[in-house]
Coordinates of C-alpha atoms in Angstrom, one line a residue:
M996 CA -35.3 -46.6 289.7
S997 CA -36.8 -49.1 292.7
P998 CA -40.5 -50.8 291.5
R999 CA -41.6 -49.3 294.7
M1000 CA -40.7 -45.5 293.4
R1001 CA -41.9 -46.4 290.1
E1002 CA -45.5 -47.1 291.9
K1003 CA -45.6 -44.1 293.9
M1004 CA -44.4 -42.0 291.1
K1005 CA -47.4 -40.1 288.6
E1006 CA -46.7 -39.9 285.0
K1007 CA -48.5 -37.6 282.8
D1008 CA -47.5 -35.8 279.9
E1009 CA -43.7 -36.6 280.6
E1010 CA -43.4 -34.7 284.3
W1011 CA -43.2 -36.6 287.3
A1012 CA -44.4 -35.8 290.4
L1013 CA -42.2 -37.0 293.4
P1014 CA -41.7 -35.3 296.8
S1015 CA -38.7 -33.4 295.6
G1016 CA -41.1 -31.5 293.0
V1017 CA -42.3 -32.2 289.3
W1018 CA -39.5 -33.5 287.0
A1019 CA -39.9 -33.2 283.3
L1020 CA -38.5 -35.4 281.0
T1021 CA -37.4 -34.3 277.5
N1022 CA -34.9 -36.3 275.6
D1023 CA -33.9 -38.3 278.4
A1024 CA -33.0 -35.6 280.7
F1025 CA -34.9 -34.8 284.1
S1026 CA -35.2 -31.0 284.9
L1027 CA -37.1 -29.7 287.7
T1028 CA -40.2 -27.6 286.8
K1029 CA -41.6 -27.3 290.0
T1030 CA -40.6 -27.2 293.7
A1031 CA -42.3 -28.9 296.3
C1032 CA -44.1 -25.8 297.2
G1033 CA -45.4 -25.8 293.7
R1034 CA -43.1 -22.7 292.8
P1035 CA -41.6 -22.4 290.1
V1036 CA -37.5 -22.8 289.1
S1037 CA -36.1 -19.6 289.5
A1038 CA -34.4 -18.5 286.4
H1039 CA -31.4 -18.0 288.2
A1040 CA -30.5 -21.6 289.2
S1041 CA -28.9 -23.7 286.6
G1042 CA -30.1 -27.7 286.6
A1043 CA -26.3 -28.5 288.5
D1044 CA -27.7 -25.8 291.1
V1045 CA -30.7 -27.3 291.3
A1046 CA -29.1 -30.8 291.3
A1047 CA -26.5 -29.6 294.5
V1048 CA -29.4 -28.2 296.5
L1049 CA -31.5 -31.2 296.5
G1050 CA -29.0 -34.1 296.7
S1051 CA -29.6 -35.0 293.2
T1052 CA -28.5 -38.8 291.7
F1053 CA -25.9 -39.1 289.3
D1054 CA -24.7 -41.9 286.9
D1055 CA -21.2 -42.7 285.3
Q1056 CA -21.2 -40.3 282.6
A1057 CA -18.8 -37.5 281.7
P1058 CA -20.5 -35.0 282.1
P1059 CA -22.6 -36.8 284.8
K1060 CA -27.0 -36.8 284.2
F1061 CA -28.8 -35.7 286.8
Y1062 CA -32.1 -37.4 288.3
P1063 CA -34.3 -36.7 291.1
P1064 CA -33.5 -37.6 294.1
E1065 CA -35.5 -40.4 294.6
F1066 CA -34.2 -42.3 291.9
E1067 CA -31.8 -44.8 293.3
F1068 CA -31.1 -46.8 289.5
S1069 CA -31.0 -45.4 286.1
P1070 CA -34.2 -45.4 284.2
A1071 CA -32.0 -46.4 280.8
T1072 CA -29.3 -49.0 282.2
G1073 CA -30.7 -50.3 285.5
K1074 CA -27.5 -49.6 287.4
P1075 CA -27.3 -48.1 290.9
L1076 CA -27.1 -44.4 290.7
G1077 CA -24.6 -41.8 292.4
K1078 CA -25.7 -40.1 295.7
P1079 CA -23.6 -37.1 297.0
S1080 CA -21.7 -37.8 300.4
P1081 CA -24.3 -36.7 303.1
I1082 CA -24.3 -33.5 304.8
L1083 CA -22.9 -32.8 308.3
G1084 CA -26.0 -32.2 309.8
G1085 CA -26.5 -28.6 309.0
W1086 CA -25.4 -25.7 310.6
A1087 CA -27.1 -22.8 312.5
P1088 CA -25.6 -19.7 313.6
P1089 CA -23.3 -18.9 315.3
F1090 CA -21.8 -21.5 317.0
G1091 CA -23.5 -24.2 314.9
N1092 CA -25.6 -26.1 317.1
A1093 CA -27.8 -29.2 315.9
S1094 CA -30.9 -29.1 314.4
V1095 CA -33.8 -28.7 316.9
D1096 CA -35.4 -31.9 315.3
S1097 CA -32.0 -34.1 315.2
G1098 CA -32.2 -34.6 319.1
G1099 CA -29.1 -34.2 321.6
Y1100 CA -31.3 -32.5 324.2
S1101 CA -28.5 -33.6 326.7
D1102 CA -26.2 -31.2 325.1
A1103 CA -26.0 -28.0 326.4
R1104 CA -27.2 -25.0 323.8
G1105 CA -25.7 -21.7 323.2
L1106 CA -22.1 -22.5 324.1
R1107 CA -19.8 -21.9 321.7
R1108 CA -19.4 -25.5 321.1
T1109 CA -20.4 -27.9 317.9
P1110 CA -21.2 -31.1 317.2
H1111 CA -18.6 -30.7 314.7
A1112 CA -15.3 -32.6 314.4
L1113 CA -13.7 -29.7 313.2
V1114 CA -10.4 -31.7 312.3
L1115 CA -8.5 -29.4 309.7
G1116 CA -7.5 -32.0 306.7
D1117 CA -3.8 -31.9 305.8
L1118 CA -3.0 -30.6 309.3
K1119 CA 1.0 -31.0 309.1
S1120 CA 1.6 -29.1 306.1
R1121 CA -0.5 -26.2 307.6
S1122 CA 1.3 -23.3 308.4
A1123 CA 0.8 -19.1 309.8
E1124 CA 2.0 -18.4 306.2
G1125 CA -0.1 -21.1 304.1
N1126 CA -3.3 -19.5 302.0
S1127 CA -6.7 -21.3 302.5
D1128 CA -8.0 -24.2 300.6
D1129 CA -11.3 -22.3 299.2
S1130 CA -12.9 -19.0 299.1
M1131 CA -16.0 -17.3 298.0
E1132 CA -17.1 -13.9 297.8
N1133 CA -18.8 -12.1 300.5
P1134 CA -22.5 -11.6 299.9
P1135 CA -23.8 -7.8 298.8
P1136 CA -22.4 -5.4 301.9
G1137 CA -23.9 -6.1 305.2
E1138 CA -23.5 -8.0 308.5
Y1139 CA -24.1 -11.4 308.2
Q1140 CA -24.8 -14.8 309.7
F1141 CA -24.5 -17.9 308.2
F1142 CA -26.4 -21.1 307.8
S1143 CA -26.4 -24.2 306.3
V1144 CA -29.9 -25.5 305.5
P1145 CA -30.3 -29.2 304.9
F1146 CA -32.3 -30.4 301.9
G1147 CA -33.1 -34.6 302.5
A1148 CA -30.1 -36.5 303.2
S1149 CA -27.8 -34.8 300.9
G1150 CA -28.4 -31.6 299.9
A1151 CA -27.7 -28.5 301.7
T1152 CA -27.5 -24.9 300.6
L1153 CA -25.5 -22.0 302.0
I1154 CA -27.9 -19.1 303.2
A1155 CA -26.6 -15.5 304.4
L1156 CA -29.4 -13.9 306.7
D1157 CA -28.4 -9.8 307.3
P1158 CA -30.5 -9.5 310.5
L1159 CA -30.2 -5.9 310.9
K1160 CA -31.7 -5.5 307.4
G1161 CA -34.0 -8.9 307.6
T1162 CA -32.4 -9.6 303.9
L1163 CA -32.2 -12.9 302.9
F1164 CA -29.2 -14.4 300.1
A1165 CA -28.8 -17.9 298.9
R1166 CA -25.0 -19.3 297.3
L1167 CA -25.9 -21.1 294.2
P1168 CA -23.4 -23.8 294.3
A1169 CA -22.6 -24.9 291.0
S1170 CA -23.0 -21.2 289.8
R1171 CA -21.3 -20.0 292.9
T1172 CA -23.2 -16.8 292.9
W1173 CA -25.3 -15.0 295.7
R1174 CA -28.9 -14.8 294.7
P1175 CA -31.6 -12.5 297.1
V1176 CA -34.2 -15.2 298.5
E1177 CA -37.8 -13.5 298.3
G1178 CA -40.3 -13.8 300.7
V1179 CA -43.6 -15.3 298.3
G1180 CA -45.9 -12.1 298.3
R1181 CA -45.8 -9.3 300.4
A1182 CA -43.3 -11.5 303.7
T1183 CA -40.8 -10.0 304.5
V1184 CA -38.7 -10.9 307.4
A1185 CA -39.1 -8.2 309.9
E1186 CA -35.7 -6.7 311.5
C1187 CA -33.8 -6.9 314.2
S1188 CA -31.7 -4.6 316.9
L1189 CA -30.2 -7.1 319.0
P1190 CA -26.2 -6.9 319.4
H1191 CA -23.7 -8.8 317.9
H1192 CA -22.6 -11.0 320.5
A1193 CA -26.4 -11.7 321.7
W1194 CA -27.7 -13.2 318.2
R1195 CA -28.1 -16.9 317.6
A1196 CA -30.8 -18.7 315.8
E1197 CA -32.2 -22.3 315.7
I1198 CA -32.4 -24.3 312.3
I1199 CA -35.1 -27.5 311.7
K1200 CA -34.1 -30.2 309.2
D1201 CA -37.4 -31.4 308.4
G1202 CA -40.7 -29.9 308.5
T1203 CA -43.5 -29.8 306.1
G1204 CA -41.8 -28.0 303.2
P1205 CA -39.1 -29.1 300.5
G1206 CA -36.2 -28.1 303.2
G1207 CA -35.1 -26.5 306.9
A1208 CA -36.4 -23.8 308.4
L1209 CA -35.1 -21.1 310.5
F1210 CA -35.5 -19.6 313.5
V1211 CA -34.6 -16.1 314.0
A1212 CA -35.9 -13.1 316.4
T1213 CA -37.4 -10.1 315.0
Q1214 CA -38.9 -6.5 316.1
V1215 CA -42.5 -8.6 315.7
G1216 CA -41.2 -11.6 317.7
L1217 CA -40.3 -14.6 316.9
T1218 CA -39.7 -15.6 313.3
R1219 CA -39.9 -18.9 311.4
I1220 CA -38.7 -18.6 307.6
A1221 CA -39.3 -21.7 305.6
I1222 CA -37.0 -21.6 302.7
D1223 CA -37.5 -23.1 299.1
V1224 CA -34.2 -22.7 297.7
A1225 CA -34.5 -23.7 294.1
S1226 CA -37.6 -21.1 293.5
L1227 CA -35.2 -18.9 295.7
T1228 CA -38.5 -17.8 298.0
Y1229 CA -39.7 -17.6 301.6
E1230 CA -42.7 -17.9 303.6
V1231 CA -42.3 -16.2 307.0
F1232 CA -44.9 -17.0 310.3
D1233 CA -44.3 -14.5 312.9
V1234 CA -44.9 -14.8 316.9
G1235 CA -45.5 -13.1 319.9
S1236 CA -46.9 -9.4 318.3
A1237 CA -44.1 -7.9 320.2
P1238 CA -40.0 -7.2 319.8
A1239 CA -37.9 -9.9 320.6
V1240 CA -35.5 -9.0 323.7
G1241 CA -33.3 -11.7 323.2
A1242 CA -32.1 -14.8 320.6
P1243 CA -34.2 -18.0 320.4
I1244 CA -33.1 -21.6 321.9
A1245 CA -34.7 -24.8 321.7
F1246 CA -35.6 -26.4 325.5
D1247 CA -37.9 -29.0 326.0
N1248 CA -38.9 -29.7 322.3
R1249 CA -39.7 -26.2 321.6
V1250 CA -37.9 -22.9 320.7
W1251 CA -37.9 -20.3 323.7
V1252 CA -37.8 -16.3 323.0
P1253 CA -38.2 -13.7 325.4
L1254 CA -40.5 -10.3 324.1
Q1255 CA -41.4 -6.8 325.0
A1256 CA -43.7 -4.7 324.1
G1257 CA -42.7 -0.7 324.9
N1258 CA -42.2 -0.4 329.2
G1259 CA -44.4 -3.5 329.2
P1260 CA -43.8 -6.9 331.1
I1261 CA -41.1 -9.5 329.7
R1262 CA -42.9 -12.2 328.2
I1263 CA -41.4 -15.5 327.5
V1264 CA -42.8 -17.5 324.3
G1265 CA -42.3 -20.8 322.9
V1266 CA -43.5 -22.6 320.0
D1267 CA -43.6 -25.9 318.4
L1268 CA -41.4 -26.7 315.5
E1269 CA -44.1 -25.6 313.0
G1270 CA -44.3 -22.2 314.8
T1271 CA -47.5 -22.8 316.8
L1272 CA -47.4 -21.0 320.1
E1273 CA -47.0 -23.6 323.2
S1274 CA -46.5 -21.1 325.8
D1275 CA -46.6 -17.9 326.8
L1276 CA -45.3 -17.3 330.2
E1277 CA -45.0 -13.8 332.1
V1278 CA -41.8 -12.9 333.8
A1279 CA -42.6 -11.6 337.6
P1280 CA -39.4 -9.4 339.3
P1281 CA -39.1 -9.6 342.5
E1282 CA -41.0 -7.0 344.5
G1283 CA -38.7 -3.5 344.1
V1284 CA -36.1 -4.9 341.1
N1285 CA -36.5 -4.0 337.3
I1286 CA -35.5 -6.1 334.7
D1287 CA -33.0 -4.5 332.4
V1288 CA -32.5 -6.5 329.1
S1289 CA -30.9 -3.5 327.0
E1290 CA -27.9 -5.5 327.7
I1291 CA -28.3 -9.2 326.7
G1292 CA -25.9 -12.0 326.1
L1293 CA -26.6 -15.6 324.4
P1294 CA -29.1 -17.8 325.7
V1295 CA -27.9 -21.4 327.0
S1296 CA -30.0 -24.5 327.7
Y1297 CA -29.1 -26.8 329.6
G1298 CA -31.0 -30.0 332.1
R1299 CA -34.0 -28.1 332.8
A1300 CA -33.3 -24.6 332.5
V1301 CA -32.9 -22.3 329.7
V1302 CA -31.2 -19.4 330.8
W1303 CA -30.7 -15.5 329.3
V1304 CA -28.3 -13.0 331.3
C1305 CA -28.7 -9.5 331.3
E1306 CA -28.2 -6.6 332.4
S1307 CA -30.0 -7.1 335.4
G1308 CA -29.7 -10.3 336.6
Q1309 CA -31.1 -14.0 334.8
L1310 CA -34.2 -14.5 332.9
R1311 CA -35.0 -18.2 333.4
V1312 CA -37.3 -21.0 331.9
Q1313 CA -37.8 -23.5 334.5
K1314 CA -39.2 -27.1 333.6
Q1315 CA -41.5 -28.6 336.3
T1316 CA -42.1 -31.9 337.4
D1317 CA -45.6 -31.4 336.3
G1318 CA -44.1 -31.2 332.5
G1319 CA -45.2 -27.0 333.1
A1320 CA -43.0 -24.8 332.9
I1321 CA -42.0 -21.1 334.5
A1322 CA -40.6 -17.9 334.2
T1323 CA -38.6 -16.5 336.5
F1324 CA -36.2 -13.9 337.3
S1325 CA -33.0 -13.6 339.3
P1326 CA -31.1 -10.5 340.7
W1327 CA -27.4 -10.5 340.8
P1328 CA -25.4 -10.4 343.7
A1329 CA -25.0 -6.6 344.7
N1330 CA -21.9 -4.9 343.2
V1331 CA -21.8 -7.5 340.6
Q1332 CA -22.3 -7.3 336.9
P1333 CA -22.1 -9.4 333.8
C1334 CA -19.3 -9.5 331.0
L1335 CA -21.4 -10.3 328.0
D1336 CA -18.6 -9.8 325.6
F1337 CA -16.2 -12.1 327.0
G1338 CA -17.0 -15.6 325.5
S1339 CA -19.4 -17.6 326.6
P1340 CA -20.4 -19.1 329.8
Y1341 CA -18.3 -22.1 331.7
L1342 CA -19.9 -25.1 331.5
S1343 CA -18.6 -27.6 334.0
S1344 CA -17.7 -31.3 334.2
S1345 CA -20.4 -31.9 336.9
G1346 CA -22.8 -29.7 334.2
Q1347 CA -22.9 -26.2 336.3
L1348 CA -23.3 -23.2 334.1
W1349 CA -20.8 -20.5 335.4
Q1350 CA -21.1 -16.7 334.0
V1351 CA -18.1 -14.4 333.8
C1352 CA -18.9 -11.1 335.8
F1353 CA -16.7 -8.3 337.3
N1354 CA -17.7 -7.2 341.0
T1355 CA -16.9 -3.7 341.1
A1356 CA -16.6 -3.4 345.1
T1357 CA -13.6 -6.1 344.9
D1358 CA -12.0 -5.1 341.6
R1359 CA -12.2 -8.3 340.3
Y1360 CA -13.7 -10.9 337.9
V1361 CA -15.8 -13.5 339.3
W1362 CA -18.1 -16.2 338.1
V1363 CA -21.5 -16.4 339.0
R1364 CA -23.5 -19.6 338.3
I1365 CA -26.6 -19.2 336.4
D1366 CA -28.2 -22.8 336.3
I1367 CA -29.5 -22.0 339.5
P1368 CA -31.4 -19.3 340.8
Q1369 CA -29.7 -19.4 344.1
A1370 CA -26.3 -17.5 343.4
E1371 CA -22.8 -19.2 343.8
V1372 CA -19.9 -17.0 343.1
S1373 CA -16.0 -18.1 342.7
T1374 CA -13.7 -15.0 342.5
A1375 CA -11.1 -15.4 339.8
T1376 CA -7.2 -14.3 339.7
T1377 CA -7.4 -13.4 336.2
L1378 CA -9.5 -13.1 333.3
R1379 CA -10.1 -16.5 331.2
L1380 CA -12.2 -16.2 328.0
C1381 CA -14.6 -19.4 327.6
S1382 CA -16.0 -21.5 324.9
G1383 CA -17.8 -23.8 327.2
M1384 CA -15.6 -26.8 328.7
V1385 CA -12.5 -25.2 327.3
N1386 CA -10.9 -22.1 328.9
F1387 CA -7.8 -20.0 327.7
R1388 CA -5.5 -18.7 330.7
I1389 CA -4.0 -16.0 328.4
K1390 CA -2.5 -18.8 325.7
S1391 CA -3.0 -21.9 327.9
K1392 CA -5.7 -24.4 326.9
T1393 CA -7.4 -25.4 330.5
T1394 CA -10.8 -27.1 331.4
M1395 CA -9.9 -26.6 334.8
P1396 CA -12.5 -24.4 336.0
P1397 CA -11.9 -20.9 335.3
W1398 CA -11.6 -19.4 338.8
E1399 CA -8.8 -22.2 339.6
E1400 CA -5.1 -21.1 338.7
P1401 CA -2.9 -24.1 337.2
E1402 CA 0.3 -24.8 339.7
H1403 CA 2.9 -24.7 337.4
T1404 CA 2.3 -22.5 334.4
D1405 CA 2.9 -18.3 334.6
D1406 CA 2.3 -16.9 331.2
T1407 CA 1.3 -13.9 332.2
A1408 CA 4.4 -11.5 331.7
S1409 CA 2.8 -12.5 327.8
N1410 CA 1.4 -9.9 325.6
D1411 CA -0.8 -12.6 323.3
F1412 CA -3.3 -14.1 324.4
V1413 CA -6.2 -16.3 322.8
I1414 CA -9.7 -15.9 322.4
P1415 CA -11.8 -19.0 321.9
L1416 CA -14.6 -19.0 318.7
L1417 CA -15.5 -22.5 318.4
E1418 CA -15.2 -25.7 320.4
S1419 CA -16.2 -29.1 319.6
S1420 CA -18.0 -31.3 321.7
A1421 CA -17.5 -34.6 319.4
S1422 CA -13.6 -33.7 319.6
D1423 CA -11.0 -32.3 321.4
V1424 CA -10.8 -29.1 319.0
V1425 CA -10.7 -25.8 319.6
I1426 CA -10.3 -22.9 316.9
G1427 CA -9.2 -19.7 318.3
L1428 CA -8.1 -16.2 317.4
R1429 CA -4.5 -15.1 318.4
L1430 CA -3.9 -11.6 319.7
S1431 CA -1.4 -9.1 321.0
S1432 CA -2.5 -6.1 323.1
E1433 CA -0.3 -4.5 325.8
A1434 CA -3.5 -3.1 327.6
G1435 CA -4.5 -6.4 328.7
I1436 CA -7.4 -8.5 327.5
A1437 CA -10.2 -6.7 328.2
R1438 CA -8.7 -3.3 327.0
A1439 CA -8.3 -5.1 323.7
F1440 CA -12.0 -5.3 323.2
E1441 CA -12.7 -1.8 323.4
T1442 CA -10.1 -0.5 320.1
K1443 CA -11.8 0.0 316.6
E1444 CA -8.3 0.0 315.2
R1445 CA -7.3 -3.0 312.7
M1446 CA -4.9 -5.3 314.3
P1447 CA -3.2 -8.2 313.2
Y1448 CA -5.1 -11.5 314.3
A1449 CA -4.2 -15.6 313.7
L1450 CA -6.7 -18.3 313.6
C1451 CA -5.5 -21.2 315.6
Y1452 CA -6.0 -24.8 315.6
D1453 CA -5.2 -26.5 318.9
D1454 CA -5.7 -30.4 320.0
S1455 CA -4.6 -32.5 322.7
H1456 CA -1.8 -33.1 320.2
N1457 CA -1.4 -30.0 318.2
E1458 CA -1.1 -26.7 318.3
V1459 CA -1.3 -24.7 314.4
T1460 CA -1.4 -21.7 313.5
F1461 CA -3.2 -21.8 310.1
F1462 CA -4.2 -17.9 308.9
T1463 CA -2.9 -14.6 309.5
S1464 CA -4.3 -11.3 308.3
T1465 CA -5.5 -8.1 310.0
A1466 CA -8.7 -6.6 310.8
A1467 CA -10.5 -4.2 313.0
E1468 CA -13.0 -6.1 315.8
P1469 CA -11.3 -9.6 314.2
W1470 CA -13.2 -11.1 317.7
R1471 CA -16.3 -10.6 315.0
I1472 CA -15.4 -13.5 313.1
R1473 CA -17.8 -16.0 312.5
L1474 CA -16.5 -19.6 311.6
F1475 CA -19.2 -21.6 310.5
V1476 CA -18.9 -25.4 308.5
H1477 CA -20.3 -26.0 305.3
D1478 CA -19.5 -28.7 302.2
H1479 CA -17.3 -30.4 304.4
K1480 CA -15.3 -26.7 304.9
L1481 CA -14.5 -24.6 307.4
W1482 CA -15.4 -20.9 306.9
A1483 CA -13.9 -17.8 308.4
Y1484 CA -16.5 -14.5 307.7
H1485 CA -15.5 -10.9 308.2
S1486 CA -17.7 -8.3 307.2
R1487 CA -15.2 -6.1 306.4
A1488 CA -12.5 -8.7 304.7
K1489 CA -12.5 -9.4 300.6
R1490 CA -13.3 -12.7 300.7
I1491 CA -14.8 -15.3 303.0
E1492 CA -11.6 -18.1 303.2
G1493 CA -12.3 -21.8 303.6
W1494 CA -9.7 -24.7 304.8
N1495 CA -11.0 -28.5 304.3
L1496 CA -12.4 -30.6 307.1
A1497 CA -10.4 -34.3 307.3

């Protein structure tokens, strides 16, 4: 414990009031009694669970003694205390964008791209017949999204949210069990009716609470969830007073979401990191145009705009030169329909965003530019599934625009194809899902039957199949990173499988 920390701490009746909470000192052992929110520690959380959640320091005894995370030196010996490994920045589902307050606004958000490197450990020993390195049981029955919520510099907790039910569970790391997280008082998280392919969330790492906060879309607007893991409680703050019709996304130091009450106008609201309403923009469609958001895709923010593609066009928030923002709507070109299930938009090397669509007049797939209001259209020869800057021509990875065909590659006779699930922006790694279908890619997405699949690792030097199984709708697998592992979750699988990262 440093002299400076000793000056900051308040000692009274064997209690230590610290930024991480109130700690009791009994027989040379520290235990957290109240969290930083002033709530009692849950009886379900052991001392080892609390230590892992808060990133406690520890000594070299066996078993080790844990200390408040503010302690750098042992009060008994004066020796430096051990520190847990730094976390990797948290995880916001479904594709692991960095926390809103970590910067990185030069990167596109909302694509299937993550700043995690995704490099698997022991890559040369991986095979299709190999087992995972770890596993955990699923939370109670539901359809979950997973957050790795940071606390300080070293602690992180895995949170499972079922958007359809508004229920949350925390994975206690030492007990290795899922426990329900309850709202404070009568607070509850409202349900969300967005489809699986259109759901995403944001997290903030720091804030006024003891740990991270989540931003999610609900039937009452944009909801900010502040989690206090050690007490297994949360607080909610709702903004907008209308159902969210699209997912939230960070842009211009705010979190934005489109709302619509009944058949009323669509509003796009922006809040600061504490959830305070900063902008409330009404979308005025062109004369004679009806905005249909019954089918909507994931939003993407990049440069000076954020875009939600939907059945009838694109909702857009555009930053203005005076620092303000306006909300607009751009319809699709004639006979063009968006394909919302086939991966994410394509981000070109020049910074253009393109959405895959289908032209019913020509019976061809086309790519429509969406980062500007004026539509540009490029016609494709084959359907290419995209994760951001990478796309797959059947099963061959490429960074070429998905409407351009390579000169010397022809694998169109193959029944196998790859769905890119996750792409790293920090390396050249892509984790893909390999399937086989005689009926073609589009028809494969329509089947509800169980089918064999393989998880594949692809970088510039390796193409490795590292897991195989069978599942119905395997493209609904959610990958996430937590505790230095890559995990794969499917709601109908028996367990969540994990692989060590290098």
